[in-house]
Short mmCIF file of C-alpha atoms in Angstrom, two decimals:
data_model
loop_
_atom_site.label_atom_id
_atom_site.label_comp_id
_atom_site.label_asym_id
_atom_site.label_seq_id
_atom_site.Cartn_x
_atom_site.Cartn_y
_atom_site.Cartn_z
CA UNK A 892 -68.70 -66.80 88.88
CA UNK A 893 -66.51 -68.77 87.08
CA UNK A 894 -66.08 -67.54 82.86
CA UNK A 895 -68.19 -69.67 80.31
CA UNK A 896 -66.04 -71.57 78.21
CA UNK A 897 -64.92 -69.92 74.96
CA UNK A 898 -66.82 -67.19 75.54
CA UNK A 899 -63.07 -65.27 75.08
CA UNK A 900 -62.90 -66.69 71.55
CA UNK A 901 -66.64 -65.65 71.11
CA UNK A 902 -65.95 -61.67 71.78
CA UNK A 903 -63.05 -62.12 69.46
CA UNK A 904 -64.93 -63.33 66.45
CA UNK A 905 -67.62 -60.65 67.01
CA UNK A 906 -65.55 -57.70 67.12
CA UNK A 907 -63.75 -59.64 63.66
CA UNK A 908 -67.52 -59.71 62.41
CA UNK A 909 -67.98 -56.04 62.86
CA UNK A 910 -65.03 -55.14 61.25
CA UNK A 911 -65.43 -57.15 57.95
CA UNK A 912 -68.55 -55.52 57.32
CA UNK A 913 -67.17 -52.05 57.44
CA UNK A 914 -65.82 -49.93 54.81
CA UNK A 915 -62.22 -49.89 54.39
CA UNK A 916 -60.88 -45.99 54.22
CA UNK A 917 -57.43 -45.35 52.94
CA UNK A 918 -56.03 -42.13 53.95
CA UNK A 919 -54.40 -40.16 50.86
CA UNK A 920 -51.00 -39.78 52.22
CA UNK A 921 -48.97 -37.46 51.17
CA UNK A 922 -51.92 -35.68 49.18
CA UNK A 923 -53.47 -35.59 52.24
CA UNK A 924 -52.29 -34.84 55.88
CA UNK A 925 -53.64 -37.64 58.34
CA UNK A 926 -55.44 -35.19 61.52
CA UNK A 927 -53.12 -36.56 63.96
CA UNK A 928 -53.85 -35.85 68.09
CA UNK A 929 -51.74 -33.29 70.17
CA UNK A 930 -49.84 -35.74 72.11
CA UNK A 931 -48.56 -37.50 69.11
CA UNK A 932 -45.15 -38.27 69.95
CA UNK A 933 -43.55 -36.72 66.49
CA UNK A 934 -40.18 -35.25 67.36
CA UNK A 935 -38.98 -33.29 70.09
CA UNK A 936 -38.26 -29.47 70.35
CA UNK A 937 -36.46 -27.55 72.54
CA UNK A 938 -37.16 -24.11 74.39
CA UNK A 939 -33.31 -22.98 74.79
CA UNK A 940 -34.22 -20.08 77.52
CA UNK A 941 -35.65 -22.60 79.92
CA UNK A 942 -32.55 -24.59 79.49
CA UNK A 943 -30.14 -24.73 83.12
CA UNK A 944 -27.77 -27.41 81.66
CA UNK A 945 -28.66 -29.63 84.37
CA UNK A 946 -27.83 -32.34 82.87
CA UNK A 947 -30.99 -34.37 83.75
CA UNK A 948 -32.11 -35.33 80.25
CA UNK A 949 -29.12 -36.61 79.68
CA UNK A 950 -28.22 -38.81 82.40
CA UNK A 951 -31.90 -39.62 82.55
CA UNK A 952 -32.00 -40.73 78.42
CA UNK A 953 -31.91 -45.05 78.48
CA UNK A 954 -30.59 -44.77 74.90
CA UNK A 955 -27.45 -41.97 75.65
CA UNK A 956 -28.88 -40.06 72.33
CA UNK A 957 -28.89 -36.29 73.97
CA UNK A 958 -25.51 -34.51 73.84
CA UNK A 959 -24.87 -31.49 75.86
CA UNK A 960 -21.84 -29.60 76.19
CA UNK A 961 -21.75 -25.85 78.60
CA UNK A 962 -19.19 -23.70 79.84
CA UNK A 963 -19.24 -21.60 83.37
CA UNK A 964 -19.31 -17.32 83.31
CA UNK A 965 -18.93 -14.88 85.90
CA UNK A 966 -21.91 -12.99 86.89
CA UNK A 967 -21.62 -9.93 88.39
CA UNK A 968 -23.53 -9.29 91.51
CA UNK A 969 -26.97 -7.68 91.16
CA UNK A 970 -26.45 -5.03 94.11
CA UNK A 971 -23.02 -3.14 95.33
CA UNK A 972 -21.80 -4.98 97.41
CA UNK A 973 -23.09 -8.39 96.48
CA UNK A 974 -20.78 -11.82 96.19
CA UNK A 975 -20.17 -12.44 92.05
CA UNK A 976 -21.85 -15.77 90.63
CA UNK A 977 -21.97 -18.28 88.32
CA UNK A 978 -23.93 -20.51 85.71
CA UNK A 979 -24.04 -22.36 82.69
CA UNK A 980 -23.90 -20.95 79.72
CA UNK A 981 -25.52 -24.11 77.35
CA UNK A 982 -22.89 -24.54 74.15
CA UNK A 983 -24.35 -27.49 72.53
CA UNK A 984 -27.57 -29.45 72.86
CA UNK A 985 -28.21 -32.05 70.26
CA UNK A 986 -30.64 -35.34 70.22
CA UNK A 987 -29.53 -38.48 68.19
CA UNK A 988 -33.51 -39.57 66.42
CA UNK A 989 -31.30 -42.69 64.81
CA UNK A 990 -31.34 -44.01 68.15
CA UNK A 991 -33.94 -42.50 70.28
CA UNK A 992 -36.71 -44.82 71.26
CA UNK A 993 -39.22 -41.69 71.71
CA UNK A 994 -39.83 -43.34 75.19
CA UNK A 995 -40.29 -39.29 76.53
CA UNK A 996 -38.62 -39.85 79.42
CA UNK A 997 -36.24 -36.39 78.78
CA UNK A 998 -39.35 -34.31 78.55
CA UNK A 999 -41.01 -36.16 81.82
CA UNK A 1000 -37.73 -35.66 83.71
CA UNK A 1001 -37.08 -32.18 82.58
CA UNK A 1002 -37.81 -29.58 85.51
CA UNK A 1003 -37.42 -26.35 83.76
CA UNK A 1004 -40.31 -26.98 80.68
CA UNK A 1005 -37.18 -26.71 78.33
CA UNK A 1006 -38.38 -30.22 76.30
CA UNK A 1007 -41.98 -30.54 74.31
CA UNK A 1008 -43.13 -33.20 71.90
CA UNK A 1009 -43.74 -32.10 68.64
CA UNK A 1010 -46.47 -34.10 66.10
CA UNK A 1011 -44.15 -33.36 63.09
CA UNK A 1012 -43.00 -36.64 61.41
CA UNK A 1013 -41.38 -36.08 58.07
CA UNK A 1014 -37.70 -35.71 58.71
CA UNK A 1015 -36.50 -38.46 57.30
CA UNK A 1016 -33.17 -38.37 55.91
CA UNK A 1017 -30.78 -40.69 53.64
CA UNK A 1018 -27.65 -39.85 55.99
CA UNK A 1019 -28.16 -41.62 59.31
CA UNK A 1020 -25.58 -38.54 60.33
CA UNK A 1021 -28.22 -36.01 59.59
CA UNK A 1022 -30.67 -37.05 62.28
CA UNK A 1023 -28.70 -35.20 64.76
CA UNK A 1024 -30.43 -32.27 65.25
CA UNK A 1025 -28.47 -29.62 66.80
CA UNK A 1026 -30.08 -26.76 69.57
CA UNK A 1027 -30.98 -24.38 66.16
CA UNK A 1028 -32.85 -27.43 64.59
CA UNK A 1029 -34.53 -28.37 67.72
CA UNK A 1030 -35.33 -24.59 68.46
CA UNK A 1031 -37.23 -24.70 64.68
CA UNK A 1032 -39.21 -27.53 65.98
CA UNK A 1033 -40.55 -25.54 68.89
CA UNK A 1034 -43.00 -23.75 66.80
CA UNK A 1035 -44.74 -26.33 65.73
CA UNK A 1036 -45.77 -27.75 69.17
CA UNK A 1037 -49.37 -27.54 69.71
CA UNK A 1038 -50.55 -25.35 72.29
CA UNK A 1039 -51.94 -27.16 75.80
CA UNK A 1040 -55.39 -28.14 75.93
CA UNK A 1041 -57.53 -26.42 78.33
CA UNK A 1042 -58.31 -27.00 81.54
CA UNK A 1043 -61.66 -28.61 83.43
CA UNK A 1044 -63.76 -25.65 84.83
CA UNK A 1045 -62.96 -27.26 87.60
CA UNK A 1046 -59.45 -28.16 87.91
CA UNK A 1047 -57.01 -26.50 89.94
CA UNK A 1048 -54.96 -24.05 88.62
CA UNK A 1049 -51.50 -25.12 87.80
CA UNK A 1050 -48.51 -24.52 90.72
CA UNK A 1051 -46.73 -22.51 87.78
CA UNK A 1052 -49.07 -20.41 86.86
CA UNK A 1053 -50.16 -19.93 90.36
CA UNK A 1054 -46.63 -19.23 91.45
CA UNK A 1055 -46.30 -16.69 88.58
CA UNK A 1056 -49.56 -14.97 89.35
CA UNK A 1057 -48.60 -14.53 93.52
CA UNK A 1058 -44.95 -12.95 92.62
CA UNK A 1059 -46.97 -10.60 90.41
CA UNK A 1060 -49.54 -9.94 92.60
CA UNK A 1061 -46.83 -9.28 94.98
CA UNK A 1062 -44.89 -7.01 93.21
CA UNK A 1063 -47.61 -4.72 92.35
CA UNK A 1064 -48.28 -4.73 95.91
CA UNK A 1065 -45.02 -3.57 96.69
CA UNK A 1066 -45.12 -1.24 93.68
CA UNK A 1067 -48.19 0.20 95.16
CA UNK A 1068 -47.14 0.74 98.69
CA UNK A 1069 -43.49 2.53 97.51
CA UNK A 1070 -46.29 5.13 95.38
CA UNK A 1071 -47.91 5.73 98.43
CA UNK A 1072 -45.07 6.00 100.80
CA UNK A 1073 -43.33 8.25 97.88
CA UNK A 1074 -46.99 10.90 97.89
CA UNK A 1075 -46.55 10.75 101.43
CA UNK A 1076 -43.34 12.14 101.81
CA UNK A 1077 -43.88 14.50 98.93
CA UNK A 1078 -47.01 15.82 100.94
CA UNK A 1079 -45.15 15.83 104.58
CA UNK A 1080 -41.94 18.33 102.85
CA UNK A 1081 -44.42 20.14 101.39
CA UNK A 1082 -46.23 21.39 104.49
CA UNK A 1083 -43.11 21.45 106.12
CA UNK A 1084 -41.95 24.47 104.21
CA UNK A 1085 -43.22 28.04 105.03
CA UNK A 1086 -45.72 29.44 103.35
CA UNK A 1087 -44.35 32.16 100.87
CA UNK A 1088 -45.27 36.08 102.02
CA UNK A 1089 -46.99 37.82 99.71
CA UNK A 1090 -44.73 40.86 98.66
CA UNK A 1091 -46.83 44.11 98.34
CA UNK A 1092 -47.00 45.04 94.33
CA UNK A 1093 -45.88 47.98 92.93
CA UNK A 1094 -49.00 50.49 93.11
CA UNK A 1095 -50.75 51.35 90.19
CA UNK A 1096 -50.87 54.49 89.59
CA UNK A 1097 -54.61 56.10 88.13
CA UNK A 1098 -54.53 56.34 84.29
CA UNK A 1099 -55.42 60.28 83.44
CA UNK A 1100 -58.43 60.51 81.85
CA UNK A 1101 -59.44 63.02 79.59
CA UNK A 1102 -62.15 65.37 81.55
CA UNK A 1103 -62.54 65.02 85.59
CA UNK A 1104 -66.29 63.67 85.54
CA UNK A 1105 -66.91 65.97 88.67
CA UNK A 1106 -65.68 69.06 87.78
CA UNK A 1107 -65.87 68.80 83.80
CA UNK A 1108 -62.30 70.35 83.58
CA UNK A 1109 -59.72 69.17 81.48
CA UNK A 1110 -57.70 66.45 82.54
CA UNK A 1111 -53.48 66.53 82.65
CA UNK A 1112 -53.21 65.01 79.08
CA UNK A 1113 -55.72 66.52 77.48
CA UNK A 1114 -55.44 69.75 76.25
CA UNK A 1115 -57.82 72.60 76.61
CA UNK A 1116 -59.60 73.08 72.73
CA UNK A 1117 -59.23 76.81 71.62
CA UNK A 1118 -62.49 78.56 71.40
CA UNK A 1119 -63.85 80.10 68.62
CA UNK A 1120 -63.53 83.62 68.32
CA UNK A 1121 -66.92 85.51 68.59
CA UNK A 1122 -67.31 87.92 64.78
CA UNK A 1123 -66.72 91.27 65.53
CA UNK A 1124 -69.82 93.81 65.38
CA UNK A 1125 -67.60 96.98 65.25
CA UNK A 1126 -67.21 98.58 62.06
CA UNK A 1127 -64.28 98.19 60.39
CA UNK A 1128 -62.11 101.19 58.71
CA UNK A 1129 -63.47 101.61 55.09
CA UNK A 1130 -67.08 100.77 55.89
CA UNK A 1131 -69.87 103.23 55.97
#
């Protein structure tokens, strides 16, 4: 069905209609902060330990504003044995905001999650030379990225987080079994060895007691009381 004549120009002055009658709101700024959404494209921060000085932001960047400079070290091998490596070592890392055109493309092309937009705004400056932020600078800005919305019930669970959660689950696994295989081997040397003889004791010998219970005599330690002697009934010399 072919569109009614005008009726383009007709939606246009409606929505203007709606408009006018509504109350204009001006939004205090500065006394007041405007609410702005999580994905406002503010500034842009950077997470130095994900950082492999790839080189991809850089080559990927339309405007040539990101500026990274790295330097190759030695690592020595993680076993005895093992074949020495190395890596980047990230020196510099700086973004140009005089001439960035906040297209995102660095933080799209990124692989490693080391680049996150930021909402912050006010850095303006009154030396075009100090909108070059260096890595420290950028590294400031990291904490005030928002954290990630979250997910649909349904949704499925993100490859990183999914990858993170199998090498743990994995490792506890293996963690596990080396327990087990350890109690095992603790529990086959130990009935491997003999079992210890039991050495006869030293005897113990019977305490004395003071009176034999059967015979009522007196025992080795205790000595025999003297008896009292009976009173004489013979006279003595002198009496009558």
């Amino acid at each position: 069905m072919a569109p009614i004549p005008g009726s383009g120009l007709a939606k246009g002055l409606a929505v203007t209609l709606r408009t006018m009658t509504k109350k204009t709101v001006t939004e205090q700024y500065p006394n007041v902060q405007p609410d702005l959404p999580p994905r406002t494209r503010g500034v842009i921060g950077l997470f130095e330990e994900n950082c492999t000085v790839c080189m991809l932001c850089a080559r990927e960047c339309p405007d040539w504003c990101i500026y990274i400079d790295s330097h190759k070290e030695t690592v020595p091998p993680a076993a005895p044995g093992g074949r020495e490596r190395s890596r980047n070592v990230l020196d510099r890392f700086a973004i140009d905001f005089s001439l960035c055109m906040y297209c995102g493309i660095c933080i799209e092309v990124c692989p490693f999650d080391a680049l996150f937009w930021s909402p912050e705004f006010e850095y303006a400056e009154t030396d075009i030379r100090e909108l070059t932020h260096e890595r420290d600078k950028l590294r400031e800005w990291m904490w005030t990225v928002p954290a990630p919305p979250a997910l649909d019930p349904g949704a499925e669970e993100p490859k990183e987080i999914a990858a993170a959660r199998k090498t743990a689950e994995k490792l506890a696994a293996e963690h596990a079994a080396a327990q087990a295989e350890h109690a095992a081997a603790q529990a086959e040397r130990a009935a491997a060895q003999p079992a210890p003889t039991e050495q006869p004791g030293p005897t113990e010998q019977p305490r004395p007691t003071g009176r034999s219970e059967s015979t009522g005599q007196p025992g080795p330690t205790e000595q025999p009381r003297p008896t009292a002697q009976p009173e004489s009934t013979e006279p003595q010399e002198g009496e009558s």
